[in-house]
mmCIF file with all atom_site columns, C-alpha atoms in Angstrom:
data_model
loop_
_atom_site.group_PDB
_atom_site.id
_atom_site.type_symbol
_atom_site.label_atom_id
_atom_site.label_alt_id
_atom_site.label_comp_id
_atom_site.label_asym_id
_atom_site.label_entity_id
_atom_site.label_seq_id
_atom_site.pdbx_PDB_ins_code
_atom_site.Cartn_x
_atom_site.Cartn_y
_atom_site.Cartn_z
_atom_site.occupancy
_atom_site.B_iso_or_equiv
_atom_site.pdbx_formal_charge
_atom_site.auth_seq_id
_atom_site.auth_comp_id
_atom_site.auth_asym_id
_atom_site.auth_atom_id
_atom_site.pdbx_PDB_model_num
ATOM 1   C CA . MET S 1 1   ? 42.743 104.020 122.195 1.00 92.00 ? 1   MET S CA 1
ATOM 2   C CA . ARG S 1 2   ? 44.773 104.717 119.077 1.00 97.00 ? 2   ARG S CA 1
ATOM 3   C CA . LEU S 1 3   ? 41.942 106.604 117.349 1.00 99.00 ? 3   LEU S CA 1
ATOM 4   C CA . LYS S 1 4   ? 40.673 108.788 120.208 1.00 98.00 ? 4   LYS S CA 1
ATOM 5   C CA . GLY S 1 5   ? 39.461 112.053 118.706 1.00 98.00 ? 5   GLY S CA 1
ATOM 6   C CA . LYS S 1 6   ? 39.048 110.599 115.206 1.00 98.00 ? 6   LYS S CA 1
ATOM 7   C CA . ARG S 1 7   ? 35.650 110.737 113.521 1.00 99.00 ? 7   ARG S CA 1
ATOM 8   C CA . VAL S 1 8   ? 34.599 108.241 110.848 1.00 99.00 ? 8   VAL S CA 1
ATOM 9   C CA . VAL S 1 9   ? 31.327 108.053 108.930 1.00 99.00 ? 9   VAL S CA 1
ATOM 10  C CA . VAL S 1 10  ? 30.090 104.636 107.806 1.00 99.00 ? 10  VAL S CA 1
ATOM 11  C CA . LEU S 1 11  ? 27.774 104.613 104.793 1.00 99.00 ? 11  LEU S CA 1
ATOM 12  C CA . VAL S 1 12  ? 24.847 102.214 105.078 1.00 99.00 ? 12  VAL S CA 1
ATOM 13  C CA . GLU S 1 13  ? 22.088 100.885 102.856 1.00 99.00 ? 13  GLU S CA 1
ATOM 14  C CA . ASN S 1 14  ? 20.097 97.660  102.881 1.00 99.00 ? 14  ASN S CA 1
ATOM 15  C CA . GLY S 1 15  ? 22.061 94.630  101.779 1.00 99.00 ? 15  GLY S CA 1
ATOM 16  C CA . PHE S 1 16  ? 25.361 95.509  103.434 1.00 99.00 ? 16  PHE S CA 1
ATOM 17  C CA . GLU S 1 17  ? 27.699 92.580  104.097 1.00 99.00 ? 17  GLU S CA 1
ATOM 18  C CA . ASP S 1 18  ? 27.214 92.055  107.840 1.00 99.00 ? 18  ASP S CA 1
ATOM 19  C CA . LEU S 1 19  ? 30.837 91.278  108.730 1.00 99.00 ? 19  LEU S CA 1
ATOM 20  C CA . GLU S 1 20  ? 32.303 93.931  106.419 1.00 99.00 ? 20  GLU S CA 1
ATOM 21  C CA . PHE S 1 21  ? 30.123 96.469  108.207 1.00 99.00 ? 21  PHE S CA 1
ATOM 22  C CA . TRP S 1 22  ? 30.232 95.433  111.843 1.00 99.00 ? 22  TRP S CA 1
ATOM 23  C CA . VAL S 1 23  ? 33.799 94.140  112.251 1.00 99.00 ? 23  VAL S CA 1
ATOM 24  C CA . PRO S 1 24  ? 35.442 97.400  111.044 1.00 99.00 ? 24  PRO S CA 1
ATOM 25  C CA . VAL S 1 25  ? 32.908 99.444  113.039 1.00 99.00 ? 25  VAL S CA 1
ATOM 26  C CA . MET S 1 26  ? 33.757 97.484  116.194 1.00 99.00 ? 26  MET S CA 1
ATOM 27  C CA . ARG S 1 27  ? 37.503 97.870  115.543 1.00 99.00 ? 27  ARG S CA 1
ATOM 28  C CA . LEU S 1 28  ? 37.108 101.626 115.115 1.00 99.00 ? 28  LEU S CA 1
ATOM 29  C CA . LEU S 1 29  ? 35.059 101.879 118.308 1.00 99.00 ? 29  LEU S CA 1
ATOM 30  C CA . GLU S 1 30  ? 37.514 99.661  120.167 1.00 98.00 ? 30  GLU S CA 1
ATOM 31  C CA . GLU S 1 31  ? 40.318 102.054 119.187 1.00 99.00 ? 31  GLU S CA 1
ATOM 32  C CA . GLY S 1 32  ? 38.341 105.066 120.442 1.00 99.00 ? 32  GLY S CA 1
ATOM 33  C CA . ALA S 1 33  ? 37.037 106.539 117.187 1.00 99.00 ? 33  ALA S CA 1
ATOM 34  C CA . GLU S 1 34  ? 33.686 108.271 117.024 1.00 99.00 ? 34  GLU S CA 1
ATOM 35  C CA . VAL S 1 35  ? 31.615 106.349 114.475 1.00 99.00 ? 35  VAL S CA 1
ATOM 36  C CA . ILE S 1 36  ? 28.634 107.916 112.717 1.00 99.00 ? 36  ILE S CA 1
ATOM 37  C CA . ILE S 1 37  ? 26.375 105.643 110.679 1.00 99.00 ? 37  ILE S CA 1
ATOM 38  C CA . ALA S 1 38  ? 24.848 107.575 107.781 1.00 99.00 ? 38  ALA S CA 1
ATOM 39  C CA . GLY S 1 39  ? 21.980 106.464 105.572 1.00 99.00 ? 39  GLY S CA 1
ATOM 40  C CA . LYS S 1 40  ? 19.451 108.011 103.207 1.00 98.00 ? 40  LYS S CA 1
ATOM 41  C CA . GLU S 1 41  ? 17.420 108.970 106.284 1.00 98.00 ? 41  GLU S CA 1
ATOM 42  C CA . LYS S 1 42  ? 18.312 109.512 109.941 1.00 99.00 ? 42  LYS S CA 1
ATOM 43  C CA . ASP S 1 43  ? 17.067 106.971 112.521 1.00 99.00 ? 43  ASP S CA 1
ATOM 44  C CA . LYS S 1 44  ? 16.255 104.388 109.865 1.00 99.00 ? 44  LYS S CA 1
ATOM 45  C CA . GLN S 1 45  ? 16.924 100.678 110.347 1.00 99.00 ? 45  GLN S CA 1
ATOM 46  C CA . PHE S 1 46  ? 18.894 98.934  107.613 1.00 99.00 ? 46  PHE S CA 1
ATOM 47  C CA . SER S 1 47  ? 19.261 95.180  107.132 1.00 98.00 ? 47  SER S CA 1
ATOM 48  C CA . GLY S 1 48  ? 22.436 93.352  106.239 1.00 98.00 ? 48  GLY S CA 1
ATOM 49  C CA . LYS S 1 49  ? 22.609 90.365  103.900 1.00 97.00 ? 49  LYS S CA 1
ATOM 50  C CA . GLY S 1 50  ? 22.552 88.078  106.935 1.00 95.00 ? 50  GLY S CA 1
ATOM 51  C CA . CYS S 1 51  ? 20.594 88.781  110.081 1.00 90.00 ? 51  CYS S CA 1
ATOM 52  C CA . LEU S 1 52  ? 22.295 91.914  111.424 1.00 98.00 ? 52  LEU S CA 1
ATOM 53  C CA . GLN S 1 53  ? 20.778 95.384  111.520 1.00 98.00 ? 53  GLN S CA 1
ATOM 54  C CA . ALA S 1 54  ? 22.161 98.922  111.659 1.00 99.00 ? 54  ALA S CA 1
ATOM 55  C CA . VAL S 1 55  ? 20.369 102.165 112.518 1.00 99.00 ? 55  VAL S CA 1
ATOM 56  C CA . SER S 1 56  ? 21.521 105.418 110.939 1.00 99.00 ? 56  SER S CA 1
ATOM 57  C CA . ASP S 1 57  ? 22.657 108.235 113.231 1.00 98.00 ? 57  ASP S CA 1
ATOM 58  C CA . SER S 1 58  ? 22.492 110.743 110.393 1.00 99.00 ? 58  SER S CA 1
ATOM 59  C CA . ASP S 1 59  ? 21.375 111.222 106.834 1.00 99.00 ? 59  ASP S CA 1
ATOM 60  C CA . PHE S 1 60  ? 24.035 111.668 104.142 1.00 99.00 ? 60  PHE S CA 1
ATOM 61  C CA . GLU S 1 61  ? 23.365 115.366 103.563 1.00 98.00 ? 61  GLU S CA 1
ATOM 62  C CA . SER S 1 62  ? 23.911 116.267 107.236 1.00 98.00 ? 62  SER S CA 1
ATOM 63  C CA . ILE S 1 63  ? 27.484 114.946 107.262 1.00 99.00 ? 63  ILE S CA 1
ATOM 64  C CA . ASP S 1 64  ? 30.084 117.730 107.426 1.00 98.00 ? 64  ASP S CA 1
ATOM 65  C CA . VAL S 1 65  ? 33.071 116.273 105.579 1.00 99.00 ? 65  VAL S CA 1
ATOM 66  C CA . SER S 1 66  ? 35.398 118.906 107.041 1.00 98.00 ? 66  SER S CA 1
ATOM 67  C CA . ARG S 1 67  ? 34.808 117.403 110.507 1.00 98.00 ? 67  ARG S CA 1
ATOM 68  C CA . LEU S 1 68  ? 35.652 113.838 109.425 1.00 99.00 ? 68  LEU S CA 1
ATOM 69  C CA . ASP S 1 69  ? 38.878 111.884 109.488 1.00 99.00 ? 69  ASP S CA 1
ATOM 70  C CA . GLY S 1 70  ? 37.543 109.036 107.400 1.00 99.00 ? 70  GLY S CA 1
ATOM 71  C CA . VAL S 1 71  ? 34.767 107.358 105.454 1.00 99.00 ? 71  VAL S CA 1
ATOM 72  C CA . LEU S 1 72  ? 34.091 103.612 105.618 1.00 99.00 ? 72  LEU S CA 1
ATOM 73  C CA . ILE S 1 73  ? 32.150 101.911 102.837 1.00 99.00 ? 73  ILE S CA 1
ATOM 74  C CA . PRO S 1 74  ? 31.306 98.264  103.575 1.00 99.00 ? 74  PRO S CA 1
ATOM 75  C CA . GLY S 1 75  ? 30.646 95.763  100.802 1.00 98.00 ? 75  GLY S CA 1
ATOM 76  C CA . GLY S 1 76  ? 27.724 93.512  100.021 1.00 98.00 ? 76  GLY S CA 1
ATOM 77  C CA . TRP S 1 77  ? 24.849 94.608  97.812  1.00 98.00 ? 77  TRP S CA 1
ATOM 78  C CA . ALA S 1 78  ? 24.653 98.020  99.492  1.00 99.00 ? 78  ALA S CA 1
ATOM 79  C CA . PRO S 1 79  ? 27.375 99.717  97.380  1.00 99.00 ? 79  PRO S CA 1
ATOM 80  C CA . ASP S 1 80  ? 25.325 99.174  94.217  1.00 98.00 ? 80  ASP S CA 1
ATOM 81  C CA . LYS S 1 81  ? 22.511 101.127 95.905  1.00 99.00 ? 81  LYS S CA 1
ATOM 82  C CA . LEU S 1 82  ? 24.736 103.740 97.553  1.00 99.00 ? 82  LEU S CA 1
ATOM 83  C CA . ARG S 1 83  ? 26.407 104.635 94.246  1.00 99.00 ? 83  ARG S CA 1
ATOM 84  C CA . ARG S 1 84  ? 23.056 105.839 92.894  1.00 99.00 ? 84  ARG S CA 1
ATOM 85  C CA . TYR S 1 85  ? 22.685 108.614 95.491  1.00 99.00 ? 85  TYR S CA 1
ATOM 86  C CA . GLU S 1 86  ? 24.093 111.954 94.361  1.00 99.00 ? 86  GLU S CA 1
ATOM 87  C CA . GLU S 1 87  ? 24.666 112.965 97.987  1.00 99.00 ? 87  GLU S CA 1
ATOM 88  C CA . VAL S 1 88  ? 26.837 109.855 98.548  1.00 99.00 ? 88  VAL S CA 1
ATOM 89  C CA . LYS S 1 89  ? 28.926 110.537 95.454  1.00 99.00 ? 89  LYS S CA 1
ATOM 90  C CA . LYS S 1 90  ? 29.334 114.161 96.526  1.00 99.00 ? 90  LYS S CA 1
ATOM 91  C CA . LEU S 1 91  ? 30.315 113.165 100.089 1.00 99.00 ? 91  LEU S CA 1
ATOM 92  C CA . VAL S 1 92  ? 32.880 110.589 98.932  1.00 99.00 ? 92  VAL S CA 1
ATOM 93  C CA . LYS S 1 93  ? 34.360 112.892 96.280  1.00 99.00 ? 93  LYS S CA 1
ATOM 94  C CA . SER S 1 94  ? 34.614 115.751 98.784  1.00 99.00 ? 94  SER S CA 1
ATOM 95  C CA . ALA S 1 95  ? 36.279 113.467 101.342 1.00 99.00 ? 95  ALA S CA 1
ATOM 96  C CA . HIS S 1 96  ? 38.766 112.329 98.698  1.00 99.00 ? 96  HIS S CA 1
ATOM 97  C CA . GLU S 1 97  ? 39.553 115.892 97.621  1.00 98.00 ? 97  GLU S CA 1
ATOM 98  C CA . ARG S 1 98  ? 40.227 116.772 101.274 1.00 98.00 ? 98  ARG S CA 1
ATOM 99  C CA . ARG S 1 99  ? 42.513 113.732 101.616 1.00 98.00 ? 99  ARG S CA 1
ATOM 100 C CA . LYS S 1 100 ? 40.312 112.015 104.199 1.00 98.00 ? 100 LYS S CA 1
ATOM 101 C CA . VAL S 1 101 ? 40.898 108.293 104.659 1.00 99.00 ? 101 VAL S CA 1
ATOM 102 C CA . ILE S 1 102 ? 38.404 106.274 102.599 1.00 99.00 ? 102 ILE S CA 1
ATOM 103 C CA . GLY S 1 103 ? 38.065 102.573 103.400 1.00 99.00 ? 103 GLY S CA 1
ATOM 104 C CA . MET S 1 104 ? 36.450 100.340 100.779 1.00 99.00 ? 104 MET S CA 1
ATOM 105 C CA . ILE S 1 105 ? 36.095 96.566  101.020 1.00 99.00 ? 105 ILE S CA 1
ATOM 106 C CA . CYS S 1 106 ? 34.718 93.990  98.586  1.00 98.00 ? 106 CYS S CA 1
ATOM 107 C CA . HIS S 1 107 ? 32.083 95.665  96.354  1.00 99.00 ? 107 HIS S CA 1
ATOM 108 C CA . ALA S 1 108 ? 32.535 99.099  97.992  1.00 99.00 ? 108 ALA S CA 1
ATOM 109 C CA . GLY S 1 109 ? 34.793 100.130 95.123  1.00 99.00 ? 109 GLY S CA 1
ATOM 110 C CA . LEU S 1 110 ? 31.608 100.607 93.090  1.00 99.00 ? 110 LEU S CA 1
ATOM 111 C CA . VAL S 1 111 ? 30.942 103.740 95.152  1.00 99.00 ? 111 VAL S CA 1
ATOM 112 C CA . GLY S 1 112 ? 34.493 104.952 94.542  1.00 99.00 ? 112 GLY S CA 1
ATOM 113 C CA . ILE S 1 113 ? 34.036 104.391 90.811  1.00 99.00 ? 113 ILE S CA 1
ATOM 114 C CA . SER S 1 114 ? 30.777 106.372 90.715  1.00 99.00 ? 114 SER S CA 1
ATOM 115 C CA . ALA S 1 115 ? 32.317 109.161 92.815  1.00 99.00 ? 115 ALA S CA 1
ATOM 116 C CA . GLY S 1 116 ? 35.186 109.368 90.327  1.00 99.00 ? 116 GLY S CA 1
ATOM 117 C CA . ILE S 1 117 ? 37.994 108.786 92.839  1.00 99.00 ? 117 ILE S CA 1
ATOM 118 C CA . VAL S 1 118 ? 39.671 105.539 91.728  1.00 99.00 ? 118 VAL S CA 1
ATOM 119 C CA . GLU S 1 119 ? 41.458 106.529 88.517  1.00 98.00 ? 119 GLU S CA 1
ATOM 120 C CA . GLY S 1 120 ? 45.192 105.898 88.856  1.00 98.00 ? 120 GLY S CA 1
ATOM 121 C CA . SER S 1 121 ? 44.833 104.230 92.256  1.00 98.00 ? 121 SER S CA 1
ATOM 122 C CA . LYS S 1 122 ? 46.016 100.758 93.112  1.00 98.00 ? 122 LYS S CA 1
ATOM 123 C CA . SER S 1 123 ? 42.883 98.854  94.055  1.00 98.00 ? 123 SER S CA 1
ATOM 124 C CA . VAL S 1 124 ? 41.556 95.551  95.287  1.00 98.00 ? 124 VAL S CA 1
ATOM 125 C CA . GLY S 1 125 ? 38.062 94.251  95.906  1.00 97.00 ? 125 GLY S CA 1
ATOM 126 C CA . SER S 1 126 ? 35.741 91.437  95.045  1.00 96.00 ? 126 SER S CA 1
ATOM 127 C CA . GLU S 1 127 ? 36.661 89.643  91.817  1.00 96.00 ? 127 GLU S CA 1
ATOM 128 C CA . GLY S 1 128 ? 33.167 90.686  90.676  1.00 97.00 ? 128 GLY S CA 1
ATOM 129 C CA . ILE S 1 129 ? 34.199 94.345  90.362  1.00 98.00 ? 129 ILE S CA 1
ATOM 130 C CA . LYS S 1 130 ? 37.710 93.812  88.984  1.00 98.00 ? 130 LYS S CA 1
ATOM 131 C CA . ASP S 1 131 ? 36.705 94.788  85.427  1.00 98.00 ? 131 ASP S CA 1
ATOM 132 C CA . ASP S 1 132 ? 34.746 97.805  86.699  1.00 98.00 ? 132 ASP S CA 1
ATOM 133 C CA . LEU S 1 133 ? 37.783 99.086  88.602  1.00 98.00 ? 133 LEU S CA 1
ATOM 134 C CA . ILE S 1 134 ? 40.122 98.529  85.653  1.00 98.00 ? 134 ILE S CA 1
ATOM 135 C CA . ASN S 1 135 ? 37.673 100.214 83.256  1.00 99.00 ? 135 ASN S CA 1
ATOM 136 C CA . ALA S 1 136 ? 37.495 103.188 85.663  1.00 99.00 ? 136 ALA S CA 1
ATOM 137 C CA . GLY S 1 137 ? 41.275 103.550 85.422  1.00 99.00 ? 137 GLY S CA 1
ATOM 138 C CA . ALA S 1 138 ? 42.308 101.843 88.659  1.00 99.00 ? 138 ALA S CA 1
ATOM 139 C CA . VAL S 1 139 ? 45.224 99.419  88.788  1.00 98.00 ? 139 VAL S CA 1
ATOM 140 C CA . TRP S 1 140 ? 44.044 96.002  90.003  1.00 97.00 ? 140 TRP S CA 1
ATOM 141 C CA . VAL S 1 141 ? 46.260 94.286  92.581  1.00 97.00 ? 141 VAL S CA 1
ATOM 142 C CA . ASP S 1 142 ? 45.343 90.869  93.978  1.00 95.00 ? 142 ASP S CA 1
ATOM 143 C CA . GLU S 1 143 ? 46.195 91.329  97.671  1.00 97.00 ? 143 GLU S CA 1
ATOM 144 C CA . PRO S 1 144 ? 44.114 90.928  100.852 1.00 98.00 ? 144 PRO S CA 1
ATOM 145 C CA . ALA S 1 145 ? 44.309 94.669  101.572 1.00 99.00 ? 145 ALA S CA 1
ATOM 146 C CA . LEU S 1 146 ? 46.350 97.671  100.509 1.00 98.00 ? 146 LEU S CA 1
ATOM 147 C CA . VAL S 1 147 ? 46.738 101.398 101.009 1.00 98.00 ? 147 VAL S CA 1
ATOM 148 C CA . ASP S 1 148 ? 47.268 103.838 98.152  1.00 98.00 ? 148 ASP S CA 1
ATOM 149 C CA . GLY S 1 149 ? 47.377 107.421 99.357  1.00 98.00 ? 149 GLY S CA 1
ATOM 150 C CA . ASN S 1 150 ? 44.176 108.059 101.286 1.00 98.00 ? 150 ASN S CA 1
ATOM 151 C CA . LEU S 1 151 ? 42.403 104.982 99.892  1.00 99.00 ? 151 LEU S CA 1
ATOM 152 C CA . VAL S 1 152 ? 42.359 101.815 102.004 1.00 99.00 ? 152 VAL S CA 1
ATOM 153 C CA . TRP S 1 153 ? 41.208 98.764  100.070 1.00 99.00 ? 153 TRP S CA 1
ATOM 154 C CA . GLY S 1 154 ? 40.121 95.294  101.224 1.00 99.00 ? 154 GLY S CA 1
ATOM 155 C CA . ARG S 1 155 ? 39.368 92.283  99.052  1.00 98.00 ? 155 ARG S CA 1
ATOM 156 C CA . VAL S 1 156 ? 36.650 90.119  100.664 1.00 98.00 ? 156 VAL S CA 1
ATOM 157 C CA . VAL S 1 157 ? 35.260 88.915  104.015 1.00 98.00 ? 157 VAL S CA 1
ATOM 158 C CA . LYS S 1 158 ? 38.203 86.633  104.812 1.00 98.00 ? 158 LYS S CA 1
ATOM 159 C CA . ASP S 1 159 ? 40.512 89.655  104.436 1.00 99.00 ? 159 ASP S CA 1
ATOM 160 C CA . ILE S 1 160 ? 38.730 91.779  107.060 1.00 99.00 ? 160 ILE S CA 1
ATOM 161 C CA . PRO S 1 161 ? 41.606 91.456  109.597 1.00 99.00 ? 161 PRO S CA 1
ATOM 162 C CA . ASP S 1 162 ? 44.143 92.838  107.088 1.00 99.00 ? 162 ASP S CA 1
ATOM 163 C CA . PHE S 1 163 ? 41.705 95.542  105.972 1.00 99.00 ? 163 PHE S CA 1
ATOM 164 C CA . CYS S 1 164 ? 40.969 96.635  109.548 1.00 99.00 ? 164 CYS S CA 1
ATOM 165 C CA . ARG S 1 165 ? 44.665 96.700  110.429 1.00 99.00 ? 165 ARG S CA 1
ATOM 166 C CA . LYS S 1 166 ? 45.448 98.971  107.472 1.00 99.00 ? 166 LYS S CA 1
ATOM 167 C CA . LEU S 1 167 ? 42.399 101.160 108.113 1.00 99.00 ? 167 LEU S CA 1
ATOM 168 C CA . VAL S 1 168 ? 43.311 101.733 111.773 1.00 99.00 ? 168 VAL S CA 1
ATOM 169 C CA . GLU S 1 169 ? 47.001 102.331 110.930 1.00 98.00 ? 169 GLU S CA 1
ATOM 170 C CA . THR S 1 170 ? 46.148 104.865 108.229 1.00 98.00 ? 170 THR S CA 1
ATOM 171 C CA . LEU S 1 171 ? 43.686 106.734 110.435 1.00 99.00 ? 171 LEU S CA 1
ATOM 172 C CA . GLU S 1 172 ? 46.205 106.741 113.291 1.00 98.00 ? 172 GLU S CA 1
ATOM 173 C CA . ASN S 1 173 ? 49.345 107.689 111.362 1.00 96.00 ? 173 ASN S CA 1
ATOM 174 C CA . GLY S 1 174 ? 47.883 109.788 108.588 1.00 89.00 ? 174 GLY S CA 1
ATOM 175 C CA . ILE S 1 175 ? 48.322 109.551 104.851 1.00 82.00 ? 175 ILE S CA 1
ATOM 176 C CA . ARG S 1 176 ? 51.830 108.977 103.557 1.00 74.00 ? 176 ARG S CA 1
#
């Protein structure tokens, strides 16, 4: 129970990548973290790209960033929707300013770009957002997963084990 007492919010919208959502969530729960799923509305069901579903525990605006240890943003098509919500950008920017751990995998970097938190950071993600990250001032690194400050990055689905390992380690040990 390496993460007992830690609280992580997971941002959800329709079109999330099923494995990039549920595998990290299960790892966080397995390690004892409290996981809060936040969507545009509370108690709403969201559909992944495959067949899996997620129900929001909270809406974005009700999340108190000061009570969080981390934010998880799964990939898929959802990040392109999430980045359009002002309350998501505000939440992610506030979490970054408070040095909370922010995990982004695959296309999740789109949310980081829109929240204005990636400039100067080493980054990785889907090849499809490489140019977006570079144009936002991030430094592209082609690795399965990496940590730069409070930002934990994962490339794609096959890199979930590396991403989860780095996410759990960073939440457990703090930002270096």
